[in-house]
Amino acid sequence: MLLARMFNALDRLRAPRPVSAHCDLPCGVYDPAQARVEAESIKAIMEKFNASDDPYFRDRATLIKEQRAEECNHHLDVLWYQYFQPAHLEKYPQLHELFWSTKKLTSQAKRANDVAIADQLLAKINEIADIFWETKKA
Amino acid sequence: MLLARMFNALDRLRAPRPVSAHCDLPCGVYDPAQARVEAESIKAIMEKFNASDDPYFRDRATLIKEQRAEECNHHLDVLWYQYFQPAHLEKYPQLHELFWSTKKLTSQAKRANDVAIADQLLAKINEIADIFWETKKA
Amino acid sequence: MLLARMFNALDRLRAPRPVSAHCDLPCGVYDPAQARVEAESIKAIMEKFNASDDPYFRDRATLIKEQRAEECNHHLDVLWYQYFQPAHLEKYPQLHELFWSTKKLTSQAKRANDVAIADQLLAKINEIADIFWETKKA
Amino acid sequence: MLLARMFNALDRLRAPRPVSAHCDLPCGVYDPAQARVEAESIKAIMEKFNASDDPYFRDRATLIKEQRAEECNHHLDVLWYQYFQPAHLEKYPQLHELFWSTKKLTSQAKRANDVAIADQLLAKINEIADIFWETKKA
Amino acid sequence: MLLARMFNALDRLRAPRPVSAHCDLPCGVYDPAQARVEAESIKAIMEKFNASDDPYFRDRATLIKEQRAEECNHHLDVLWYQYFQPAHLEKYPQLHELFWSTKKLTSQAKRANDVAIADQLLAKINEIADIFWETKKA
Amino acid sequence: MLLARMFNALDRLRAPRPVSAHCDLPCGVYDPAQARVEAESIKAIMEKFNASDDPYFRDRATLIKEQRAEECNHHLDVLWYQYFQPAHLEKYPQLHELFWSTKKLTSQAKRANDVAIADQLLAKINEIADIFWETKKA
Ligand code: NI
Ligand code: NI
Ligand code: NI
Ligand code: NI
Ligand code: NI
Ligand code: NI
């Protein structure tokens, strides 16, 4: 049994994971990784900001983080209003609140350099990703 | 041996893969998945374009594919001139040619709806990703 | 009494209505008119599209409507995740569903030239605006 | 007479004001409120900038004000070269100078945090709006 | 004398011409070539549009021309309200009308594929460039 | 002979130089001046940054330079992967390395205010322009 599951896991490892983007055509391709990559970038920028005392570097970090947070919010937006359908909402009634609080975190991530915010943002995006991949399997 | 490799594989499966974005701060986060997701979207758009004979739908597909190809090209650009360093070029002297021909494919993907182009683009991005992840392990 | 209310109404007519934009600073300026103007534009474009049989004009209408719908969606997004706070949600529990269905309408407005969709979008934005101005008075 | 005018005023209050956007299709929808909302945002950002001594907050205010001023300038631009026609210019020969000096104020609003500049910008936008609504009535 | 002037001319040929961009810092770098290059692109796109009967190619030409005209208009805008100052207006009172009619031509260039429009646009941009370089020499 | 070449040079001086833009239609219009203008702007911004000790001015200079460097990089990108063809690469095998190092300089130009970087960037762009105009003559 265990072995069978392991082989299945290996299989999934090798097969390129079905990827996902967006566009409202809709093209049908979506992937929570797009939001997650931006959130990782936000966290890395915060860490570099906190580790530096160069005002010029901090200026650049600030403006770049603003853009990354905007991109992160955009990718979340696409998942929320383009990908998810009424049937998903019925099964996962927490979706609205989950997206709202996650997007609120992108605002907070702009307004400060507290790495804990970035960690919460990443955790929320993982929650969203788990639901997303469950709906894909269904 | 096989079992050990399988466990390693499982490990990699569970551990969230180190993600990657960009920004030229640099934040140090990069991920070829960003380009790949856009290329998957391009392919899906082509397929939907070819399956439709509605001029309105085709118009929208055309303009959205143009944007996705531009995004794809942008993510490739970030990897090429921001991530890769002289030491990488020494080890992978094919990098310049590889990126150039991959970016040329984003142009071709704009100019037609030939799914074979999208497949070549995806194959090239996978080649780039393989090199990228090798440099990460090094 | 009636006269007094009429004078008040006139007063409000003359005094420039407090306007509102956005930015996530936050600057504290928001205004549902931003979304509404884009929705009016969407409706006008649909009408002109339907009245024309020139493929070149229709192409341009299609791409411009796509942009206007994107702008409309963006302004809705700002209101939803930047302006509205937990206390508002308590008083107006319908907000999440209202924004979600309104944003879904921006997708539909991209995908077709059915003026009824634009009318529904405008009606939904008016619902949002009513709640917004109520929270401002509170 | 007065009463009649008051009722008319109330009527106008209730009837949703004809809104206006832009796009060069042209869709025919324009509204000076778009520029005004951005100018209000500029003013609010300046006030918050002046009230703060946190360099991080000031950095963000600076970059966001730059964007708002750019948006404001864009909406003015649309009115000037897309909406206004030769016949308007004949009746309002001050239009070119009015738009030029208003746009110059968006530059000044970027370059400093003097609230008086924002007030002048708002006053100019109101002048433009008055002319705009007069041409609509005509 | 002639020879001396010719050598001067050659000198100017070799010396990189003082270039110009924009940004409202202001950086002080402006160049009418930026608008002109976009106008040349507009003309070339029109010619290719007219020479083709492939609806897919024409779609792409249409959306790309829209962008180029927008860029052209933006570069004109920068010259008009950022570069030119009251003293220039006094010396060249035709400037407002010149820019207005040139920008009107960018609208017309979006709305049709009449190469004569592109030629008029180019001629107007040359007029602007002549004045610009005169003010630079002054 | 010399005189003849001088007259030719004068001729080229008077005749408007064939301009060039981009768009991947492709429209066939390209011009290295687009990248060069942005690089001149970068240099001017650095000089103004270094000459000022006003943190507000420096903030604005920083964000505007970031944008100009991004534009510069974009125009280089268009030349590299859209304009240049395999036959050019054969004749100028240094092209890949030249573009790569030039684009790397746009990154460095973002990260510091060292005018020497801007000068190197301008020199590289001139090298690219020389090759470009040679291929045009061929
Ligand atoms: Ni899509
Ligand atoms: Ni980064
Ligand atoms: Ni705001
Ligand atoms: Ni419009
Ligand atoms: Ni500038
Ligand atoms: Ni082009």
XYZ file of N, CA and C and ligand atoms in Angstrom, chain A residues 37-38 41-42 44-45 64 68, chain B residues 20-30 78 82, ligand 2:
64
model
N 4.731 33.129 -5.291
C 6.062 33.626 -5.656
C 6.193 35.097 -5.268
N 5.158 35.878 -5.524
C 5.220 37.300 -5.170
C 5.300 37.481 -3.647
N 8.708 36.876 -2.497
C 9.523 38.038 -2.842
C 9.315 39.147 -1.796
N 8.072 39.373 -1.411
C 7.755 40.371 -0.382
C 8.526 40.077 0.910
N 11.278 38.305 1.289
C 12.719 38.505 1.089
C 13.068 39.995 1.101
N 12.217 40.799 0.518
C 12.469 42.248 0.492
C 12.423 42.818 1.909
N 9.789 48.636 -4.635
C 9.692 47.318 -5.269
C 8.708 46.434 -4.503
N 5.420 44.383 -5.873
C 5.231 42.935 -5.665
C 3.908 42.664 -4.954
N 10.345 31.508 -6.360
C 11.215 32.516 -6.946
C 10.430 33.545 -7.751
N 10.772 34.814 -7.525
C 10.186 35.871 -8.343
C 11.323 36.749 -8.833
N 11.130 38.043 -8.806
C 12.187 38.906 -9.317
C 11.888 40.337 -8.925
N 12.817 41.200 -9.178
C 12.560 42.628 -8.985
C 13.779 43.499 -9.167
N 14.948 42.937 -9.285
C 16.120 43.759 -9.514
C 16.517 44.551 -8.274
N 15.927 44.223 -7.100
C 16.406 44.890 -5.876
C 17.867 44.565 -5.745
N 18.244 43.250 -5.845
C 17.417 42.088 -6.128
C 16.936 41.465 -4.830
N 15.724 40.864 -4.891
C 15.194 40.180 -3.711
C 15.751 38.768 -3.636
N 16.290 38.265 -4.735
C 16.904 36.937 -4.717
C 15.926 35.807 -4.961
N 14.677 36.138 -5.189
C 13.651 35.120 -5.437
C 13.374 35.055 -6.938
N 13.598 33.885 -7.522
C 13.348 33.674 -8.954
C 12.660 32.335 -9.119
N 14.017 38.444 -17.023
C 14.481 38.569 -15.632
C 15.476 37.459 -15.298
N 19.096 39.092 -14.991
C 19.201 39.393 -13.576
C 19.750 38.203 -12.783
Ni 13.189 40.183 -6.953
